[in-house]
PDB file of C-alpha atoms in Angstrom:
ATOM      1  CA  UNK P   1     -26.164  49.961 -13.752  1.00 34.00           C
ATOM      2  CA  UNK P   2     -22.719  49.686 -15.335  1.00 38.00           C
ATOM      3  CA  UNK P   3     -21.158  52.068 -17.862  1.00 38.00           C
ATOM      4  CA  UNK P   4     -22.071  49.854 -20.820  1.00 38.00           C
ATOM      5  CA  UNK P   5     -25.748  49.793 -19.879  1.00 39.00           C
ATOM      6  CA  UNK P   6     -25.769  53.553 -19.414  1.00 36.00           C
ATOM      7  CA  UNK P   7     -24.169  53.996 -22.822  1.00 47.00           C
ATOM      8  CA  UNK P   8     -26.679  51.693 -24.526  1.00 48.00           C
ATOM      9  CA  UNK P   9     -29.649  53.317 -22.801  1.00 59.00           C
ATOM     10  CA  UNK P  10     -28.584  56.805 -23.854  1.00 81.00           C
ATOM     11  CA  UNK P  11     -30.297  57.837 -27.073  1.00 90.00           C
ATOM     12  CA  UNK P  12     -27.684  59.067 -29.587  1.00 92.00           C
ATOM     13  CA  UNK P  13     -28.403  62.446 -31.167  1.00 92.00           C
ATOM     14  CA  UNK P  14     -28.253  63.237 -34.855  1.00 93.00           C
ATOM     15  CA  UNK P  15     -26.345  66.511 -35.139  1.00 91.00           C
ATOM     16  CA  UNK P  16     -25.869  66.697 -38.890  1.00 88.00           C
ATOM     17  CA  UNK P  17     -24.617  64.990 -42.032  1.00 82.00           C
ATOM     18  CA  UNK P  18     -21.199  64.203 -40.572  1.00 80.00           C
ATOM     19  CA  UNK P  19     -22.714  62.191 -37.711  1.00 85.00           C
ATOM     20  CA  UNK P  20     -25.535  60.530 -39.668  1.00 87.00           C
ATOM     21  CA  UNK P  21     -23.922  57.143 -40.370  1.00 82.00           C
ATOM     22  CA  UNK P  22     -22.842  56.678 -36.765  1.00 85.00           C
ATOM     23  CA  UNK P  23     -26.215  57.872 -35.485  1.00 92.00           C
ATOM     24  CA  UNK P  24     -28.142  55.489 -37.737  1.00 90.00           C
ATOM     25  CA  UNK P  25     -26.284  52.470 -36.369  1.00 87.00           C
ATOM     26  CA  UNK P  26     -26.278  53.510 -32.696  1.00 90.00           C
ATOM     27  CA  UNK P  27     -29.915  54.642 -32.720  1.00 93.00           C
ATOM     28  CA  UNK P  28     -31.061  51.213 -33.920  1.00 92.00           C
ATOM     29  CA  UNK P  29     -28.957  49.569 -31.193  1.00 91.00           C
ATOM     30  CA  UNK P  30     -30.390  51.834 -28.475  1.00 91.00           C
ATOM     31  CA  UNK P  31     -34.013  51.316 -29.543  1.00 92.00           C
ATOM     32  CA  UNK P  32     -33.650  47.552 -29.893  1.00 90.00           C
ATOM     33  CA  UNK P  33     -31.975  47.373 -26.492  1.00 89.00           C
ATOM     34  CA  UNK P  34     -34.989  49.041 -24.895  1.00 85.00           C
ATOM     35  CA  UNK P  35     -37.667  47.107 -26.791  1.00 88.00           C
ATOM     36  CA  UNK P  36     -37.506  45.273 -30.106  1.00 89.00           C
ATOM     37  CA  UNK P  37     -41.152  46.095 -30.743  1.00 88.00           C
ATOM     38  CA  UNK P  38     -40.280  49.801 -30.680  1.00 91.00           C
ATOM     39  CA  UNK P  39     -37.871  49.271 -33.556  1.00 92.00           C
ATOM     40  CA  UNK P  40     -40.541  47.287 -35.404  1.00 90.00           C
ATOM     41  CA  UNK P  41     -42.844  50.293 -35.130  1.00 90.00           C
ATOM     42  CA  UNK P  42     -40.145  52.466 -36.677  1.00 92.00           C
ATOM     43  CA  UNK P  43     -39.306  50.130 -39.550  1.00 90.00           C
ATOM     44  CA  UNK P  44     -42.637  48.434 -40.249  1.00 87.00           C
ATOM     45  CA  UNK P  45     -45.133  51.042 -39.142  1.00 84.00           C
ATOM     46  CA  UNK P  46     -47.869  51.123 -36.550  1.00 71.00           C
ATOM     47  CA  UNK P  47     -49.849  47.905 -36.248  1.00 58.00           C
ATOM     48  CA  UNK P  48     -53.315  48.050 -37.794  1.00 57.00           C
ATOM     49  CA  UNK P  49     -55.685  45.244 -36.695  1.00 52.00           C
ATOM     50  CA  UNK P  50     -57.321  43.306 -39.508  1.00 53.00           C
ATOM     51  CA  UNK P  51     -61.048  42.915 -39.930  1.00 49.00           C
ATOM     52  CA  UNK P  52     -60.627  39.238 -39.044  1.00 46.00           C
ATOM     53  CA  UNK P  53     -59.430  40.317 -35.609  1.00 50.00           C
ATOM     54  CA  UNK P  54     -62.676  42.262 -35.159  1.00 54.00           C
ATOM     55  CA  UNK P  55     -60.706  45.508 -34.755  1.00 58.00           C
ATOM     56  CA  UNK P  56     -59.396  44.500 -31.337  1.00 69.00           C
ATOM     57  CA  UNK P  57     -59.421  47.803 -29.458  1.00 75.00           C
ATOM     58  CA  UNK P  58     -57.003  46.596 -26.770  1.00 77.00           C
ATOM     59  CA  UNK P  59     -54.367  45.608 -29.326  1.00 77.00           C
ATOM     60  CA  UNK P  60     -54.869  48.875 -31.201  1.00 78.00           C
ATOM     61  CA  UNK P  61     -54.342  50.919 -28.038  1.00 82.00           C
ATOM     62  CA  UNK P  62     -51.219  48.937 -27.100  1.00 83.00           C
ATOM     63  CA  UNK P  63     -49.686  49.383 -30.537  1.00 85.00           C
ATOM     64  CA  UNK P  64     -50.524  53.099 -30.536  1.00 87.00           C
ATOM     65  CA  UNK P  65     -48.774  53.529 -27.172  1.00 89.00           C
ATOM     66  CA  UNK P  66     -45.730  51.627 -28.435  1.00 90.00           C
ATOM     67  CA  UNK P  67     -45.566  53.737 -31.577  1.00 91.00           C
ATOM     68  CA  UNK P  68     -45.908  56.934 -29.521  1.00 92.00           C
ATOM     69  CA  UNK P  69     -42.966  55.819 -27.388  1.00 92.00           C
ATOM     70  CA  UNK P  70     -40.877  55.026 -30.486  1.00 93.00           C
ATOM     71  CA  UNK P  71     -41.800  58.432 -31.902  1.00 94.00           C
ATOM     72  CA  UNK P  72     -40.723  60.134 -28.663  1.00 94.00           C
ATOM     73  CA  UNK P  73     -37.380  58.323 -28.691  1.00 93.00           C
ATOM     74  CA  UNK P  74     -36.825  59.407 -32.280  1.00 95.00           C
ATOM     75  CA  UNK P  75     -37.595  63.031 -31.438  1.00 95.00           C
ATOM     76  CA  UNK P  76     -35.143  62.909 -28.527  1.00 93.00           C
ATOM     77  CA  UNK P  77     -32.487  61.663 -30.924  1.00 94.00           C
ATOM     78  CA  UNK P  78     -32.750  64.636 -33.294  1.00 95.00           C
ATOM     79  CA  UNK P  79     -31.155  68.053 -33.098  1.00 93.00           C
ATOM     80  CA  UNK P  80     -33.814  70.754 -32.785  1.00 94.00           C
ATOM     81  CA  UNK P  81     -33.113  72.163 -36.258  1.00 94.00           C
ATOM     82  CA  UNK P  82     -33.614  68.684 -37.740  1.00 95.00           C
ATOM     83  CA  UNK P  83     -36.685  67.898 -35.643  1.00 95.00           C
ATOM     84  CA  UNK P  84     -38.505  71.024 -36.833  1.00 95.00           C
ATOM     85  CA  UNK P  85     -38.224  69.765 -40.415  1.00 95.00           C
ATOM     86  CA  UNK P  86     -39.891  66.405 -39.719  1.00 96.00           C
ATOM     87  CA  UNK P  87     -42.055  67.103 -36.659  1.00 95.00           C
ATOM     88  CA  UNK P  88     -45.243  67.171 -38.732  1.00 95.00           C
ATOM     89  CA  UNK P  89     -45.068  63.388 -39.174  1.00 95.00           C
ATOM     90  CA  UNK P  90     -47.352  61.628 -36.713  1.00 93.00           C
ATOM     91  CA  UNK P  91     -45.936  58.073 -36.697  1.00 93.00           C
ATOM     92  CA  UNK P  92     -42.444  56.803 -35.912  1.00 94.00           C
ATOM     93  CA  UNK P  93     -42.031  55.171 -39.328  1.00 94.00           C
ATOM     94  CA  UNK P  94     -43.013  58.261 -41.297  1.00 94.00           C
ATOM     95  CA  UNK P  95     -40.691  60.473 -39.269  1.00 96.00           C
ATOM     96  CA  UNK P  96     -37.783  58.025 -39.461  1.00 95.00           C
ATOM     97  CA  UNK P  97     -38.253  57.593 -43.215  1.00 93.00           C
ATOM     98  CA  UNK P  98     -38.236  61.379 -43.594  1.00 94.00           C
ATOM     99  CA  UNK P  99     -34.957  61.620 -41.672  1.00 94.00           C
ATOM    100  CA  UNK P 100     -33.375  58.885 -43.789  1.00 90.00           C
ATOM    101  CA  UNK P 101     -34.493  60.598 -46.991  1.00 88.00           C
ATOM    102  CA  UNK P 102     -33.164  63.912 -45.706  1.00 90.00           C
ATOM    103  CA  UNK P 103     -29.647  62.549 -45.201  1.00 86.00           C
ATOM    104  CA  UNK P 104     -29.465  59.698 -47.718  1.00 82.00           C
ATOM    105  CA  UNK P 105     -31.598  61.190 -50.442  1.00 77.00           C
ATOM    106  CA  UNK P 106     -33.981  59.409 -52.787  1.00 73.00           C
ATOM    107  CA  UNK P 107     -33.258  56.197 -54.689  1.00 73.00           C
ATOM    108  CA  UNK P 108     -31.347  58.030 -57.405  1.00 77.00           C
ATOM    109  CA  UNK P 109     -29.111  59.826 -54.898  1.00 76.00           C
ATOM    110  CA  UNK P 110     -28.463  56.592 -52.981  1.00 77.00           C
ATOM    111  CA  UNK P 111     -27.388  54.954 -56.239  1.00 84.00           C
ATOM    112  CA  UNK P 112     -24.995  57.840 -56.848  1.00 86.00           C
ATOM    113  CA  UNK P 113     -23.590  57.383 -53.344  1.00 84.00           C
ATOM    114  CA  UNK P 114     -23.141  53.647 -53.933  1.00 88.00           C
ATOM    115  CA  UNK P 115     -21.208  54.373 -57.125  1.00 91.00           C
ATOM    116  CA  UNK P 116     -19.048  56.882 -55.249  1.00 91.00           C
ATOM    117  CA  UNK P 117     -18.246  54.352 -52.522  1.00 92.00           C
ATOM    118  CA  UNK P 118     -17.391  51.662 -55.086  1.00 93.00           C
ATOM    119  CA  UNK P 119     -15.045  54.139 -56.746  1.00 95.00           C
ATOM    120  CA  UNK P 120     -13.427  55.043 -53.405  1.00 95.00           C
ATOM    121  CA  UNK P 121     -12.922  51.364 -52.597  1.00 95.00           C
ATOM    122  CA  UNK P 122     -11.438  50.615 -56.026  1.00 95.00           C
ATOM    123  CA  UNK P 123      -8.953  53.501 -55.712  1.00 95.00           C
ATOM    124  CA  UNK P 124      -8.032  52.830 -52.100  1.00 96.00           C
ATOM    125  CA  UNK P 125      -4.318  52.297 -51.402  1.00 93.00           C
ATOM    126  CA  UNK P 126      -1.800  53.041 -48.687  1.00 91.00           C
ATOM    127  CA  UNK P 127      -0.048  56.400 -48.539  1.00 91.00           C
ATOM    128  CA  UNK P 128       3.717  56.610 -48.438  1.00 88.00           C
ATOM    129  CA  UNK P 129       4.991  56.256 -44.859  1.00 86.00           C
ATOM    130  CA  UNK P 130       1.535  55.454 -43.487  1.00 89.00           C
ATOM    131  CA  UNK P 131       1.359  52.937 -40.640  1.00 90.00           C
ATOM    132  CA  UNK P 132      -1.154  50.118 -40.530  1.00 93.00           C
ATOM    133  CA  UNK P 133      -3.398  51.853 -37.974  1.00 93.00           C
ATOM    134  CA  UNK P 134      -4.119  54.780 -40.287  1.00 94.00           C
ATOM    135  CA  UNK P 135      -4.594  52.507 -43.307  1.00 95.00           C
ATOM    136  CA  UNK P 136      -7.200  50.501 -41.391  1.00 95.00           C
ATOM    137  CA  UNK P 137      -8.949  53.636 -40.151  1.00 94.00           C
ATOM    138  CA  UNK P 138      -9.338  54.996 -43.686  1.00 95.00           C
ATOM    139  CA  UNK P 139     -10.378  51.615 -45.041  1.00 96.00           C
ATOM    140  CA  UNK P 140     -13.015  51.047 -42.341  1.00 94.00           C
ATOM    141  CA  UNK P 141     -14.470  54.519 -42.899  1.00 91.00           C
ATOM    142  CA  UNK P 142     -15.342  53.433 -46.438  1.00 93.00           C
ATOM    143  CA  UNK P 143     -16.506  49.972 -45.308  1.00 93.00           C
ATOM    144  CA  UNK P 144     -18.789  51.411 -42.618  1.00 87.00           C
ATOM    145  CA  UNK P 145     -20.440  53.681 -45.186  1.00 85.00           C
ATOM    146  CA  UNK P 146     -20.862  50.716 -47.511  1.00 87.00           C
ATOM    147  CA  UNK P 147     -22.544  48.702 -44.777  1.00 82.00           C
ATOM    148  CA  UNK P 148     -24.955  51.445 -43.732  1.00 76.00           C
ATOM    149  CA  UNK P 149     -26.160  52.073 -47.272  1.00 77.00           C
ATOM    150  CA  UNK P 150     -26.849  48.368 -47.907  1.00 72.00           C
ATOM    151  CA  UNK P 151     -24.212  48.026 -50.603  1.00 82.00           C
ATOM    152  CA  UNK P 152     -23.458  44.301 -50.737  1.00 86.00           C
ATOM    153  CA  UNK P 153     -19.725  43.560 -50.969  1.00 92.00           C
ATOM    154  CA  UNK P 154     -18.478  40.260 -49.551  1.00 93.00           C
ATOM    155  CA  UNK P 155     -15.808  40.057 -46.874  1.00 93.00           C
ATOM    156  CA  UNK P 156     -13.721  38.013 -49.302  1.00 94.00           C
ATOM    157  CA  UNK P 157     -13.590  40.907 -51.771  1.00 95.00           C
ATOM    158  CA  UNK P 158     -12.933  43.413 -48.979  1.00 95.00           C
ATOM    159  CA  UNK P 159     -10.140  41.228 -47.610  1.00 95.00           C
ATOM    160  CA  UNK P 160      -8.511  40.923 -51.023  1.00 95.00           C
ATOM    161  CA  UNK P 161      -8.704  44.684 -51.519  1.00 96.00           C
ATOM    162  CA  UNK P 162      -7.215  45.422 -48.108  1.00 96.00           C
ATOM    163  CA  UNK P 163      -4.280  43.062 -48.564  1.00 95.00           C
ATOM    164  CA  UNK P 164      -3.551  44.398 -52.046  1.00 94.00           C
ATOM    165  CA  UNK P 165      -3.574  47.945 -50.650  1.00 94.00           C
ATOM    166  CA  UNK P 166      -0.799  47.388 -48.088  1.00 93.00           C
ATOM    167  CA  UNK P 167       2.791  48.496 -48.622  1.00 90.00           C
ATOM    168  CA  UNK P 168       5.542  46.180 -49.849  1.00 89.00           C
ATOM    169  CA  UNK P 169       6.722  45.347 -46.335  1.00 88.00           C
ATOM    170  CA  UNK P 170       3.492  43.366 -45.928  1.00 91.00           C
ATOM    171  CA  UNK P 171       4.119  41.191 -48.987  1.00 90.00           C
ATOM    172  CA  UNK P 172       5.214  38.070 -47.098  1.00 89.00           C
ATOM    173  CA  UNK P 173       2.478  38.350 -44.463  1.00 89.00           C
ATOM    174  CA  UNK P 174      -0.186  38.813 -47.147  1.00 91.00           C
ATOM    175  CA  UNK P 175       1.121  35.826 -49.073  1.00 90.00           C
ATOM    176  CA  UNK P 176       1.131  33.744 -45.884  1.00 89.00           C
ATOM    177  CA  UNK P 177      -2.495  34.628 -45.176  1.00 89.00           C
ATOM    178  CA  UNK P 178      -3.649  33.774 -48.700  1.00 88.00           C
ATOM    179  CA  UNK P 179      -1.716  30.527 -49.032  1.00 86.00           C
ATOM    180  CA  UNK P 180      -1.559  29.019 -45.552  1.00 79.00           C
ATOM    181  CA  UNK P 181      -4.825  30.145 -43.981  1.00 81.00           C
ATOM    182  CA  UNK P 182      -8.377  29.358 -45.035  1.00 84.00           C
ATOM    183  CA  UNK P 183      -8.532  32.787 -46.629  1.00 88.00           C
ATOM    184  CA  UNK P 184     -11.909  32.486 -48.422  1.00 88.00           C
ATOM    185  CA  UNK P 185     -13.551  31.910 -45.018  1.00 87.00           C
ATOM    186  CA  UNK P 186     -11.866  34.831 -43.246  1.00 87.00           C
ATOM    187  CA  UNK P 187     -14.206  37.606 -42.215  1.00 91.00           C
ATOM    188  CA  UNK P 188     -12.912  41.161 -42.282  1.00 93.00           C
ATOM    189  CA  UNK P 189     -12.647  41.428 -38.496  1.00 92.00           C
ATOM    190  CA  UNK P 190     -10.474  38.286 -38.405  1.00 90.00           C
ATOM    191  CA  UNK P 191      -8.146  39.721 -41.019  1.00 93.00           C
ATOM    192  CA  UNK P 192      -7.811  43.072 -39.272  1.00 93.00           C
ATOM    193  CA  UNK P 193      -7.087  41.412 -35.928  1.00 91.00           C
ATOM    194  CA  UNK P 194      -4.457  39.216 -37.553  1.00 90.00           C
ATOM    195  CA  UNK P 195      -2.781  42.155 -39.296  1.00 92.00           C
ATOM    196  CA  UNK P 196      -2.668  44.137 -36.065  1.00 90.00           C
ATOM    197  CA  UNK P 197      -1.140  41.199 -34.191  1.00 88.00           C
ATOM    198  CA  UNK P 198       1.307  40.640 -37.032  1.00 87.00           C
ATOM    199  CA  UNK P 199       2.419  44.274 -36.951  1.00 86.00           C
ATOM    200  CA  UNK P 200       3.037  44.031 -33.221  1.00 78.00           C
ATOM    201  CA  UNK P 201       5.110  40.892 -33.735  1.00 76.00           C
ATOM    202  CA  UNK P 202       7.054  42.468 -36.589  1.00 75.00           C
ATOM    203  CA  UNK P 203       7.825  45.588 -34.558  1.00 73.00           C
ATOM    204  CA  UNK P 204       9.023  43.517 -31.610  1.00 68.00           C
ATOM    205  CA  UNK P 205      11.366  41.647 -33.933  1.00 65.00           C
ATOM    206  CA  UNK P 206      12.465  44.838 -35.710  1.00 61.00           C
ATOM    207  CA  UNK P 207      11.175  43.466 -39.009  1.00 50.00           C
ATOM    208  CA  UNK P 208       8.589  46.102 -39.899  1.00 49.00           C
ATOM    209  CA  UNK P 209      10.866  47.889 -42.385  1.00 48.00           C
ATOM    210  CA  UNK P 210      12.434  44.806 -43.955  1.00 43.00           C
ATOM    211  CA  UNK P 211      10.982  43.262 -47.067  1.00 43.00           C
ATOM    212  CA  UNK P 212      10.517  39.759 -45.672  1.00 46.00           C
ATOM    213  CA  UNK P 213      10.451  38.479 -42.066  1.00 43.00           C
ATOM    214  CA  UNK P 214      12.718  35.566 -41.185  1.00 43.00           C
ATOM    215  CA  UNK P 215      11.387  32.018 -40.963  1.00 42.00           C
ATOM    216  CA  UNK P 216      10.950  32.078 -37.126  1.00 43.00           C
ATOM    217  CA  UNK P 217       8.912  35.268 -37.402  1.00 45.00           C
ATOM    218  CA  UNK P 218       6.668  33.757 -40.073  1.00 50.00           C
ATOM    219  CA  UNK P 219       6.036  30.801 -37.756  1.00 47.00           C
ATOM    220  CA  UNK P 220       5.124  33.265 -35.001  1.00 46.00           C
ATOM    221  CA  UNK P 221       2.660  34.988 -37.308  1.00 50.00           C
ATOM    222  CA  UNK P 222       0.888  31.707 -37.983  1.00 50.00           C
ATOM    223  CA  UNK P 223       0.648  31.082 -34.246  1.00 48.00           C
ATOM    224  CA  UNK P 224      -1.039  34.454 -33.781  1.00 48.00           C
ATOM    225  CA  UNK P 225      -4.055  33.280 -35.752  1.00 49.00           C
ATOM    226  CA  UNK P 226      -5.153  31.196 -32.762  1.00 48.00           C
ATOM    227  CA  UNK P 227      -8.392  29.454 -33.588  1.00 47.00           C
ATOM    228  CA  UNK P 228      -8.776  30.884 -37.077  1.00 51.00           C
ATOM    229  CA  UNK P 229      -9.245  28.213 -39.766  1.00 51.00           C
ATOM    230  CA  UNK P 230      -6.064  26.833 -41.308  1.00 50.00           C
ATOM    231  CA  UNK P 231      -6.053  25.807 -44.947  1.00 57.00           C
ATOM    232  CA  UNK P 232      -5.917  22.040 -45.293  1.00 51.00           C
ATOM    233  CA  UNK P 233      -3.003  20.624 -47.254  1.00 50.00           C
TER     234      UNK P 233
END
């Protein structure tokens, strides 16, 4: 078994509020990797046979075993102090929902968090002297929270915000992306990869601190897009 399989098979542990967002994503990945039906038990609840199925005992036993396994995986993923607060729940869904409520709060609190994240995104901008790597790290911290709380913001809006938040030395590159590439169809990962490649190219050509790269450098930046869509003329 290679390192990746070991990593996926290992159940991530929820240690506290600071690790909750990461845990929520990685726990779903780990459970789905083992058995998609286990994750269905956690999100949809234990299967209950209908009267039309004549209360099929075999199916009921199978679903109960699957839910017990999902419940055990969930317990293994919780710090002891957290587990003791939700251990009275007898199904995987009820325990998982209790954990989510514990760290995300009720509907009203989630709405407050969504408003906070919108405000953080609106106010986001680069800090004086900050390199691209740190800008992207701070930006993606906000984006990852947005994605885990089901706050719907399109990649197009995120891309526009990111480009508008860069320092003046990125003016020409940002303009190039918006005007020469098929910008509305860029996803955020494409944009980040392109910016990182552009920074590398600009550093190699000693252009990172100049306002505008020379024409040959701009041509090189276009070439770095590779198979990304180019805006038709």
